[in-house]
C-alpha cells in the first residue's frame, strides 16, 4: 500500500459532506489513521469532462502529433478536465495514453469516417458508403469502443442515408461499441436519430420534434455550442446563423425532454470546458444541469462512476459552489487525478 491521503468536502451533485481516503487510484470511505489531508472543506466535483475534444491536431488537415497530444491533454488536466472523449482524430489514439498516470482518462473514437465529399480533404479515413459499416467496426474495435461518422457536411448537399447509418449502428452495437455522428443539417440530424446513433455531435438544425425519440432511445446531444457562438458573426452565412439560433432554442427543450445534453468544446486551446458550461447556461440550461453536463452526468453517460466508494480517485475541489457560481470552475483549488495531487 502506498501513501494514503484524505479529502473532505461537500460532494456534488448530492450536496452532502463526505470524507474519502484515496488508496492508489480509488476512493475509499473507510478511515485510514494517519492519512495526510490534501482537501479539507469546500466543494468536490467528480473530475470535469470534455465530451467532444480533438487533442493532437492543431487545425484541420494537420497530421496527428503525439507531442501535441500530450500537451493538449496536459492543458485539460490542469483545468480539472480529467476525462475526455475524442470523437474522431487524424490518427488512432496511441497505447501510451492509457498508461500515463498524469494524463486524463481518454475515451476515443478512432479516426473520423468520412464518405466522399463530406469532410476536410485528406483528413480522417475516407471510405465509400458501401464500406462504411466494416470501417466503423474496425475503428470502434481499435479504440475505446467508439466510432465517429461524418453524417453530413455542406448545406444543401445530401446526408449519409439513414439505411447506411442504421447498418453502422447495428454492426457497431453488435461488437459492444457506440456510434457518434457529426450532423449539422436537418436531414443529417434526422437520419442519425432515426438510425438510433448514440450521440449527435453538434446537432445544428435539429428538428425539435425529434427530441422525444432521442430521449427514448438514449441518443445524447453534444452541441459544442460555444465553438459556434465564437465563430458566428455578421458576415456568417444564413445557414450558420440560423443553425446557431436553432441550437439555442433546441438545447433546453431537449434537456427538458430527457435528452442527455453534454459539454464538449471542439475548439482550441484545450482545457476550456468552462466556456461550454457558460454557453449551455446561455442557451437556457440551469447552472446545475450545465455543470453536470461537464462532470457527473457526462461521467455516468460514459460509464465512469462519480465520487463513490471504490470509484476512480479523480476529483476537483473548489472554494465555492460551482452550481451557484459556474465561473469558479475556472479556478480549481485542488485537482486530484488517479489518486495523485496534480494541482
mmCIF file of C-alpha atoms in Angstrom:
data_model
loop_
_atom_site.group_PDB
_atom_site.id
_atom_site.type_symbol
_atom_site.label_atom_id
_atom_site.label_comp_id
_atom_site.label_asym_id
_atom_site.label_seq_id
_atom_site.Cartn_x
_atom_site.Cartn_y
_atom_site.Cartn_z
ATOM 1 C CA UNK A 1 0.000 0.000 0.000
ATOM 2 C CA UNK A 2 1.298 3.459 -0.938
ATOM 3 C CA UNK A 3 0.703 6.758 0.849
ATOM 4 C CA UNK A 4 -2.974 7.262 1.666
ATOM 5 C CA UNK A 5 -4.398 10.789 1.561
ATOM 6 C CA UNK A 6 -7.688 12.203 2.803
ATOM 7 C CA UNK A 7 -10.160 14.622 1.198
ATOM 8 C CA UNK A 8 -13.244 16.161 2.755
ATOM 9 C CA UNK A 9 -15.868 18.470 1.267
ATOM 10 C CA UNK A 10 -19.421 18.887 0.036
ATOM 11 C CA UNK A 11 -19.912 16.437 -2.812
ATOM 12 C CA UNK A 12 -21.901 17.387 -5.905
ATOM 13 C CA UNK A 13 -24.498 16.623 -7.052
ATOM 14 C CA UNK A 14 -25.624 15.074 -3.743
ATOM 15 C CA UNK A 15 -24.716 18.172 -1.674
ATOM 16 C CA UNK A 16 -23.559 16.011 1.213
ATOM 17 C CA UNK A 17 -20.373 16.479 3.166
ATOM 18 C CA UNK A 18 -18.258 13.360 2.733
ATOM 19 C CA UNK A 19 -14.768 12.207 3.543
ATOM 20 C CA UNK A 20 -12.743 9.942 1.273
ATOM 21 C CA UNK A 21 -9.415 8.240 1.740
ATOM 22 C CA UNK A 22 -7.503 7.768 -1.507
ATOM 23 C CA UNK A 23 -5.661 4.484 -1.790
ATOM 24 C CA UNK A 24 -3.909 4.151 -5.124
ATOM 25 C CA UNK A 25 -6.319 5.422 -7.760
ATOM 26 C CA UNK A 26 -9.506 4.529 -5.835
ATOM 27 C CA UNK A 27 -11.742 6.418 -3.422
ATOM 28 C CA UNK A 28 -12.482 4.701 -0.114
ATOM 29 C CA UNK A 29 -14.873 5.599 2.689
ATOM 30 C CA UNK A 30 -13.181 3.501 5.374
ATOM 31 C CA UNK A 31 -10.955 5.693 7.596
ATOM 32 C CA UNK A 32 -7.195 5.236 7.440
ATOM 33 C CA UNK A 33 -5.349 6.544 10.540
ATOM 34 C CA UNK A 34 -2.530 8.970 9.858
ATOM 35 C CA UNK A 35 -3.587 9.845 6.305
ATOM 36 C CA UNK A 36 -2.402 13.219 5.019
ATOM 37 C CA UNK A 37 -5.275 15.652 4.399
ATOM 38 C CA UNK A 38 -4.991 17.334 0.989
ATOM 39 C CA UNK A 39 -8.508 18.822 0.805
ATOM 40 C CA UNK A 40 -10.360 19.963 3.898
ATOM 41 C CA UNK A 41 -13.616 21.728 3.133
ATOM 42 C CA UNK A 42 -15.082 23.370 0.063
ATOM 43 C CA UNK A 43 -16.930 21.718 -2.814
ATOM 44 C CA UNK A 44 -15.937 18.477 -4.510
ATOM 45 C CA UNK A 45 -16.821 17.577 -8.099
ATOM 46 C CA UNK A 46 -16.062 14.405 -9.976
ATOM 47 C CA UNK A 47 -13.336 15.319 -12.474
ATOM 48 C CA UNK A 48 -14.602 17.560 -15.262
ATOM 49 C CA UNK A 49 -15.359 16.041 -18.668
ATOM 50 C CA UNK A 50 -14.927 17.381 -22.181
ATOM 51 C CA UNK A 51 -17.149 15.123 -24.270
ATOM 52 C CA UNK A 52 -16.002 16.480 -27.648
ATOM 53 C CA UNK A 53 -12.367 17.460 -27.993
ATOM 54 C CA UNK A 54 -9.701 16.685 -30.585
ATOM 55 C CA UNK A 55 -6.291 16.811 -28.901
ATOM 56 C CA UNK A 56 -3.279 16.133 -31.065
ATOM 57 C CA UNK A 57 -4.064 18.213 -34.174
ATOM 58 C CA UNK A 58 -3.711 21.971 -34.337
ATOM 59 C CA UNK A 59 -6.032 22.560 -37.298
ATOM 60 C CA UNK A 60 -7.948 20.659 -39.994
ATOM 61 C CA UNK A 61 -5.586 18.830 -42.301
ATOM 62 C CA UNK A 62 -2.698 18.637 -39.844
ATOM 63 C CA UNK A 63 -1.282 15.187 -39.065
ATOM 64 C CA UNK A 64 -1.793 13.568 -35.679
ATOM 65 C CA UNK A 65 1.055 14.789 -33.441
ATOM 66 C CA UNK A 66 1.865 12.758 -30.309
ATOM 67 C CA UNK A 67 3.805 15.590 -28.668
ATOM 68 C CA UNK A 68 0.884 17.957 -29.222
ATOM 69 C CA UNK A 69 -1.488 15.278 -27.929
ATOM 70 C CA UNK A 70 0.447 15.099 -24.675
ATOM 71 C CA UNK A 71 0.496 18.901 -24.352
ATOM 72 C CA UNK A 72 -3.227 19.214 -25.109
ATOM 73 C CA UNK A 73 -4.138 16.569 -22.545
ATOM 74 C CA UNK A 74 -1.951 18.391 -20.040
ATOM 75 C CA UNK A 75 -3.980 21.560 -20.591
ATOM 76 C CA UNK A 76 -7.163 19.611 -19.949
ATOM 77 C CA UNK A 77 -5.730 18.132 -16.758
ATOM 78 C CA UNK A 78 -4.564 21.470 -15.384
ATOM 79 C CA UNK A 79 -8.074 22.848 -15.892
ATOM 80 C CA UNK A 80 -9.593 19.962 -13.919
ATOM 81 C CA UNK A 81 -10.771 18.097 -17.035
ATOM 82 C CA UNK A 82 -9.857 14.555 -16.033
ATOM 83 C CA UNK A 83 -11.887 12.585 -18.590
ATOM 84 C CA UNK A 84 -12.133 13.382 -22.288
ATOM 85 C CA UNK A 85 -13.938 11.827 -25.189
ATOM 86 C CA UNK A 86 -12.279 12.303 -28.562
ATOM 87 C CA UNK A 87 -14.935 11.615 -31.210
ATOM 88 C CA UNK A 88 -12.569 11.277 -34.113
ATOM 89 C CA UNK A 89 -8.909 12.066 -34.638
ATOM 90 C CA UNK A 90 -6.478 12.252 -37.528
ATOM 91 C CA UNK A 91 -4.899 9.027 -36.262
ATOM 92 C CA UNK A 92 -5.667 6.287 -33.797
ATOM 93 C CA UNK A 93 -5.009 7.044 -30.149
ATOM 94 C CA UNK A 94 -1.602 5.663 -29.081
ATOM 95 C CA UNK A 95 -1.426 2.970 -26.424
ATOM 96 C CA UNK A 96 0.679 5.110 -24.103
ATOM 97 C CA UNK A 97 -2.291 7.412 -23.439
ATOM 98 C CA UNK A 98 -3.932 4.785 -21.232
ATOM 99 C CA UNK A 99 -0.664 4.146 -19.416
ATOM 100 C CA UNK A 100 0.216 7.741 -18.494
ATOM 101 C CA UNK A 101 -0.669 8.308 -14.824
ATOM 102 C CA UNK A 102 -0.538 12.096 -15.093
ATOM 103 C CA UNK A 103 -2.853 12.495 -18.084
ATOM 104 C CA UNK A 104 -6.665 12.468 -18.189
ATOM 105 C CA UNK A 105 -8.545 9.280 -18.928
ATOM 106 C CA UNK A 106 -9.446 9.096 -22.627
ATOM 107 C CA UNK A 107 -12.404 7.607 -24.469
ATOM 108 C CA UNK A 108 -11.506 7.662 -28.145
ATOM 109 C CA UNK A 109 -13.375 7.012 -31.367
ATOM 110 C CA UNK A 110 -10.579 6.134 -33.757
ATOM 111 C CA UNK A 111 -10.266 8.066 -36.997
ATOM 112 C CA UNK A 112 -13.098 10.136 -38.420
ATOM 113 C CA UNK A 113 -15.012 8.168 -41.024
ATOM 114 C CA UNK A 114 -15.958 10.286 -43.998
ATOM 115 C CA UNK A 115 -17.633 9.301 -47.230
ATOM 116 C CA UNK A 116 -16.640 11.154 -50.429
ATOM 117 C CA UNK A 117 -17.133 14.924 -50.290
ATOM 118 C CA UNK A 118 -18.250 15.018 -46.662
ATOM 119 C CA UNK A 119 -15.160 16.168 -44.746
ATOM 120 C CA UNK A 120 -11.930 18.120 -44.940
ATOM 121 C CA UNK A 121 -9.931 16.759 -47.856
ATOM 122 C CA UNK A 122 -7.301 14.241 -46.832
ATOM 123 C CA UNK A 123 -8.293 14.139 -43.161
ATOM 124 C CA UNK A 124 -9.581 11.169 -41.235
ATOM 125 C CA UNK A 125 -10.376 7.921 -43.024
ATOM 126 C CA UNK A 126 -12.158 8.256 -46.350
ATOM 127 C CA UNK A 127 -14.409 5.348 -47.311
ATOM 128 C CA UNK A 128 -17.235 4.699 -49.738
ATOM 129 C CA UNK A 129 -20.724 4.252 -48.309
ATOM 130 C CA UNK A 130 -20.550 0.566 -49.231
ATOM 131 C CA UNK A 131 -17.507 0.145 -46.964
ATOM 132 C CA UNK A 132 -18.701 2.311 -44.093
ATOM 133 C CA UNK A 133 -20.082 -0.485 -41.916
ATOM 134 C CA UNK A 134 -16.880 -2.524 -41.964
ATOM 135 C CA UNK A 135 -14.752 0.585 -41.363
ATOM 136 C CA UNK A 136 -16.921 1.636 -38.417
ATOM 137 C CA UNK A 137 -16.494 -1.748 -36.748
ATOM 138 C CA UNK A 138 -12.725 -1.579 -37.314
ATOM 139 C CA UNK A 139 -12.389 1.891 -35.785
ATOM 140 C CA UNK A 140 -14.630 1.080 -32.813
ATOM 141 C CA UNK A 141 -12.692 -2.121 -32.164
ATOM 142 C CA UNK A 142 -9.336 -0.311 -32.383
ATOM 143 C CA UNK A 143 -10.329 2.486 -29.990
ATOM 144 C CA UNK A 144 -12.201 2.756 -26.709
ATOM 145 C CA UNK A 145 -15.298 1.351 -28.364
ATOM 146 C CA UNK A 146 -16.465 4.482 -30.178
ATOM 147 C CA UNK A 147 -16.550 5.270 -33.869
ATOM 148 C CA UNK A 148 -17.354 8.621 -35.451
ATOM 149 C CA UNK A 149 -19.159 9.062 -38.763
ATOM 150 C CA UNK A 150 -19.400 12.341 -40.657
ATOM 151 C CA UNK A 151 -23.128 12.193 -41.320
ATOM 152 C CA UNK A 152 -23.370 15.335 -43.448
ATOM 153 C CA UNK A 153 -21.238 18.278 -44.481
ATOM 154 C CA UNK A 154 -22.192 21.302 -46.561
ATOM 155 C CA UNK A 155 -25.635 22.870 -46.611
ATOM 156 C CA UNK A 156 -27.781 21.668 -49.488
ATOM 157 C CA UNK A 157 -25.778 18.500 -50.032
ATOM 158 C CA UNK A 158 -27.168 15.033 -49.242
ATOM 159 C CA UNK A 159 -26.531 13.404 -45.888
ATOM 160 C CA UNK A 160 -25.460 9.806 -45.363
ATOM 161 C CA UNK A 161 -28.639 7.765 -45.960
ATOM 162 C CA UNK A 162 -30.493 6.530 -42.908
ATOM 163 C CA UNK A 163 -30.246 2.927 -44.133
ATOM 164 C CA UNK A 164 -26.454 3.136 -44.199
ATOM 165 C CA UNK A 165 -26.293 4.690 -40.725
ATOM 166 C CA UNK A 166 -28.723 2.098 -39.362
ATOM 167 C CA UNK A 167 -26.451 -0.681 -40.608
ATOM 168 C CA UNK A 168 -23.461 1.035 -38.966
ATOM 169 C CA UNK A 169 -25.276 1.289 -35.635
ATOM 170 C CA UNK A 170 -26.387 -2.331 -35.728
ATOM 171 C CA UNK A 171 -22.900 -3.635 -36.554
ATOM 172 C CA UNK A 172 -21.047 -1.458 -34.042
ATOM 173 C CA UNK A 173 -23.515 -2.217 -31.265
ATOM 174 C CA UNK A 174 -23.082 -5.928 -32.027
ATOM 175 C CA UNK A 175 -19.391 -5.674 -31.081
ATOM 176 C CA UNK A 176 -20.130 -3.627 -27.961
ATOM 177 C CA UNK A 177 -19.294 -0.231 -29.459
ATOM 178 C CA UNK A 178 -21.083 3.093 -29.747
ATOM 179 C CA UNK A 179 -21.622 5.471 -32.649
ATOM 180 C CA UNK A 180 -21.159 9.247 -32.715
ATOM 181 C CA UNK A 181 -22.333 11.170 -35.777
ATOM 182 C CA UNK A 182 -21.360 14.649 -36.922
ATOM 183 C CA UNK A 183 -24.505 16.359 -38.191
ATOM 184 C CA UNK A 184 -25.317 19.977 -38.952
ATOM 185 C CA UNK A 185 -28.146 19.773 -41.490
ATOM 186 C CA UNK A 186 -31.772 18.924 -40.773
ATOM 187 C CA UNK A 187 -31.558 15.790 -42.917
ATOM 188 C CA UNK A 188 -28.294 14.716 -41.315
ATOM 189 C CA UNK A 189 -29.764 15.064 -37.825
ATOM 190 C CA UNK A 190 -32.953 13.260 -38.766
ATOM 191 C CA UNK A 191 -31.111 10.357 -40.379
ATOM 192 C CA UNK A 192 -28.846 9.984 -37.354
ATOM 193 C CA UNK A 193 -31.731 9.976 -34.891
ATOM 194 C CA UNK A 194 -33.780 7.546 -36.961
ATOM 195 C CA UNK A 195 -30.743 5.254 -37.203
ATOM 196 C CA UNK A 196 -30.506 5.172 -33.391
ATOM 197 C CA UNK A 197 -26.988 6.582 -33.014
ATOM 198 C CA UNK A 198 -25.562 7.081 -29.543
ATOM 199 C CA UNK A 199 -24.696 10.753 -29.882
ATOM 200 C CA UNK A 200 -25.326 13.691 -32.172
ATOM 201 C CA UNK A 201 -22.245 15.873 -32.440
ATOM 202 C CA UNK A 202 -23.327 19.497 -32.929
ATOM 203 C CA UNK A 203 -26.943 18.786 -33.917
ATOM 204 C CA UNK A 204 -27.315 22.099 -35.688
ATOM 205 C CA UNK A 205 -30.726 22.384 -37.421
ATOM 206 C CA UNK A 206 -32.050 19.510 -35.315
ATOM 207 C CA UNK A 207 -35.847 19.282 -35.613
ATOM 208 C CA UNK A 208 -37.199 19.785 -32.095
ATOM 209 C CA UNK A 209 -39.817 17.162 -32.906
ATOM 210 C CA UNK A 210 -37.098 14.511 -32.690
ATOM 211 C CA UNK A 211 -36.066 15.113 -29.086
ATOM 212 C CA UNK A 212 -38.654 12.769 -27.587
ATOM 213 C CA UNK A 213 -37.320 9.947 -29.743
ATOM 214 C CA UNK A 214 -33.746 10.826 -28.802
ATOM 215 C CA UNK A 215 -34.629 10.631 -25.125
ATOM 216 C CA UNK A 216 -36.451 7.329 -25.530
ATOM 217 C CA UNK A 217 -33.585 5.630 -27.347
ATOM 218 C CA UNK A 218 -30.772 7.231 -25.349
ATOM 219 C CA UNK A 219 -29.265 9.435 -28.062
ATOM 220 C CA UNK A 220 -27.219 12.184 -26.420
ATOM 221 C CA UNK A 221 -26.687 15.693 -27.789
ATOM 222 C CA UNK A 222 -23.200 17.211 -27.696
ATOM 223 C CA UNK A 223 -23.835 20.638 -29.255
ATOM 224 C CA UNK A 224 -20.363 22.208 -28.863
ATOM 225 C CA UNK A 225 -22.325 25.438 -28.725
ATOM 226 C CA UNK A 226 -19.510 27.672 -27.531
ATOM 227 C CA UNK A 227 -17.431 26.942 -30.622
ATOM 228 C CA UNK A 228 -20.291 28.085 -32.860
ATOM 229 C CA UNK A 229 -21.024 31.164 -30.775
ATOM 230 C CA UNK A 230 -17.364 32.169 -31.077
ATOM 231 C CA UNK A 231 -17.432 31.641 -34.832
ATOM 232 C CA UNK A 232 -20.731 33.167 -35.941
ATOM 233 C CA UNK A 233 -20.782 36.856 -36.854
ATOM 234 C CA UNK A 234 -22.408 39.483 -39.081
ATOM 235 C CA UNK A 235 -20.746 38.090 -42.201
ATOM 236 C CA UNK A 236 -21.667 34.461 -41.451
ATOM 237 C CA UNK A 237 -23.951 32.570 -43.807
ATOM 238 C CA UNK A 238 -27.672 32.328 -43.187
ATOM 239 C CA UNK A 239 -27.187 28.595 -42.693
ATOM 240 C CA UNK A 240 -24.755 29.140 -39.842
ATOM 241 C CA UNK A 241 -26.617 31.984 -38.158
ATOM 242 C CA UNK A 242 -29.978 30.223 -38.343
ATOM 243 C CA UNK A 243 -28.394 26.997 -37.195
ATOM 244 C CA UNK A 244 -26.926 28.618 -34.079
ATOM 245 C CA UNK A 245 -30.235 30.319 -33.298
ATOM 246 C CA UNK A 246 -31.923 26.942 -33.619
ATOM 247 C CA UNK A 247 -29.391 25.330 -31.272
ATOM 248 C CA UNK A 248 -30.024 27.954 -28.610
ATOM 249 C CA UNK A 249 -33.744 27.196 -28.779
ATOM 250 C CA UNK A 250 -33.484 23.397 -29.030
ATOM 251 C CA UNK A 251 -30.947 22.654 -26.283
ATOM 252 C CA UNK A 252 -33.209 23.431 -23.290
ATOM 253 C CA UNK A 253 -36.159 21.648 -24.905
ATOM 254 C CA UNK A 254 -34.001 18.560 -25.456
ATOM 255 C CA UNK A 255 -32.818 18.556 -21.817
ATOM 256 C CA UNK A 256 -36.375 19.016 -20.570
ATOM 257 C CA UNK A 257 -37.444 16.030 -22.684
ATOM 258 C CA UNK A 258 -34.805 13.881 -21.021
ATOM 259 C CA UNK A 259 -32.065 14.017 -23.650
ATOM 260 C CA UNK A 260 -28.568 13.866 -22.169
ATOM 261 C CA UNK A 261 -27.011 17.189 -23.202
ATOM 262 C CA UNK A 262 -23.241 17.090 -22.695
ATOM 263 C CA UNK A 263 -20.477 19.681 -22.694
ATOM 264 C CA UNK A 264 -17.909 19.484 -25.472
ATOM 265 C CA UNK A 265 -15.615 22.200 -26.761
ATOM 266 C CA UNK A 266 -14.495 21.122 -30.264
ATOM 267 C CA UNK A 267 -12.067 24.042 -30.186
ATOM 268 C CA UNK A 268 -8.624 25.133 -29.126
ATOM 269 C CA UNK A 269 -6.955 25.690 -26.775
ATOM 270 C CA UNK A 270 -7.802 22.577 -24.811
ATOM 271 C CA UNK A 271 -8.909 22.853 -21.205
ATOM 272 C CA UNK A 272 -11.700 25.381 -21.793
ATOM 273 C CA UNK A 273 -14.816 23.366 -20.997
ATOM 274 C CA UNK A 274 -15.894 26.075 -18.544
ATOM 275 C CA UNK A 275 -16.700 28.168 -21.626
ATOM 276 C CA UNK A 276 -19.057 25.471 -22.876
ATOM 277 C CA UNK A 277 -20.751 25.351 -19.481
ATOM 278 C CA UNK A 278 -21.389 29.086 -19.774
ATOM 279 C CA UNK A 279 -22.708 28.617 -23.327
ATOM 280 C CA UNK A 280 -25.160 25.948 -22.172
ATOM 281 C CA UNK A 281 -26.390 28.289 -19.455
ATOM 282 C CA UNK A 282 -26.845 30.988 -22.084
ATOM 283 C CA UNK A 283 -28.956 28.501 -24.040
ATOM 284 C CA UNK A 284 -31.285 28.084 -21.079
ATOM 285 C CA UNK A 285 -29.938 25.187 -19.028
ATOM 286 C CA UNK A 286 -29.866 25.651 -15.290
ATOM 287 C CA UNK A 287 -26.405 26.115 -13.815
ATOM 288 C CA UNK A 288 -26.653 22.712 -12.147
ATOM 289 C CA UNK A 289 -27.605 21.000 -15.422
ATOM 290 C CA UNK A 290 -24.779 22.752 -17.277
ATOM 291 C CA UNK A 291 -22.171 21.873 -14.655
ATOM 292 C CA UNK A 292 -23.452 18.301 -14.562
ATOM 293 C CA UNK A 293 -23.083 18.161 -18.345
ATOM 294 C CA UNK A 294 -19.365 18.757 -17.797
ATOM 295 C CA UNK A 295 -18.989 16.489 -14.778
ATOM 296 C CA UNK A 296 -21.139 13.845 -13.120
ATOM 297 C CA UNK A 297 -23.750 13.413 -15.877
ATOM 298 C CA UNK A 298 -21.100 13.080 -18.585
ATOM 299 C CA UNK A 299 -19.133 10.603 -16.494
ATOM 300 C CA UNK A 300 -22.221 8.484 -15.857
ATOM 301 C CA UNK A 301 -23.078 8.516 -19.559
ATOM 302 C CA UNK A 302 -19.576 7.299 -20.358
ATOM 303 C CA UNK A 303 -19.872 4.576 -17.726
ATOM 304 C CA UNK A 304 -17.446 6.120 -15.223
ATOM 305 C CA UNK A 305 -18.527 6.374 -11.547
ATOM 306 C CA UNK A 306 -18.534 9.653 -9.678
ATOM 307 C CA UNK A 307 -17.434 10.286 -6.106
ATOM 308 C CA UNK A 308 -18.401 6.975 -4.511
ATOM 309 C CA UNK A 309 -16.638 4.256 -2.563
ATOM 310 C CA UNK A 310 -14.477 2.310 -4.996
ATOM 311 C CA UNK A 311 -14.802 4.931 -7.732
ATOM 312 C CA UNK A 312 -11.826 6.452 -9.526
ATOM 313 C CA UNK A 313 -9.920 8.998 -7.471
ATOM 314 C CA UNK A 314 -10.493 11.801 -9.972
ATOM 315 C CA UNK A 315 -11.857 14.940 -8.370
ATOM 316 C CA UNK A 316 -11.667 18.708 -8.371
ATOM 317 C CA UNK A 317 -12.073 20.899 -5.296
ATOM 318 C CA UNK A 318 -13.439 24.465 -5.338
ATOM 319 C CA UNK A 319 -13.780 27.131 -2.678
ATOM 320 C CA UNK A 320 -17.360 27.952 -3.728
ATOM 321 C CA UNK A 321 -20.337 26.048 -5.127
ATOM 322 C CA UNK A 322 -19.912 25.798 -8.943
ATOM 323 C CA UNK A 323 -23.667 25.307 -9.420
ATOM 324 C CA UNK A 324 -24.250 28.702 -7.780
ATOM 325 C CA UNK A 325 -21.199 30.386 -9.323
ATOM 326 C CA UNK A 326 -20.245 28.482 -12.517
ATOM 327 C CA UNK A 327 -17.341 30.840 -13.122
ATOM 328 C CA UNK A 328 -15.482 29.240 -10.215
ATOM 329 C CA UNK A 329 -14.896 26.204 -12.452
ATOM 330 C CA UNK A 330 -12.011 28.159 -13.974
ATOM 331 C CA UNK A 331 -10.288 28.339 -10.572
ATOM 332 C CA UNK A 332 -9.895 24.857 -9.085
ATOM 333 C CA UNK A 333 -8.276 24.841 -5.667
ATOM 334 C CA UNK A 334 -7.105 21.251 -5.948
ATOM 335 C CA UNK A 335 -7.013 18.697 -8.776
ATOM 336 C CA UNK A 336 -6.596 15.003 -7.995
ATOM 337 C CA UNK A 337 -6.113 12.587 -10.904
ATOM 338 C CA UNK A 338 -5.796 8.823 -10.489
ATOM 339 C CA UNK A 339 -5.207 9.429 -6.799
ATOM 340 C CA UNK A 340 -2.346 11.855 -7.349
ATOM 341 C CA UNK A 341 -2.481 15.561 -6.491
ATOM 342 C CA UNK A 342 -1.595 17.263 -9.778
ATOM 343 C CA UNK A 343 -2.558 20.791 -8.744
#
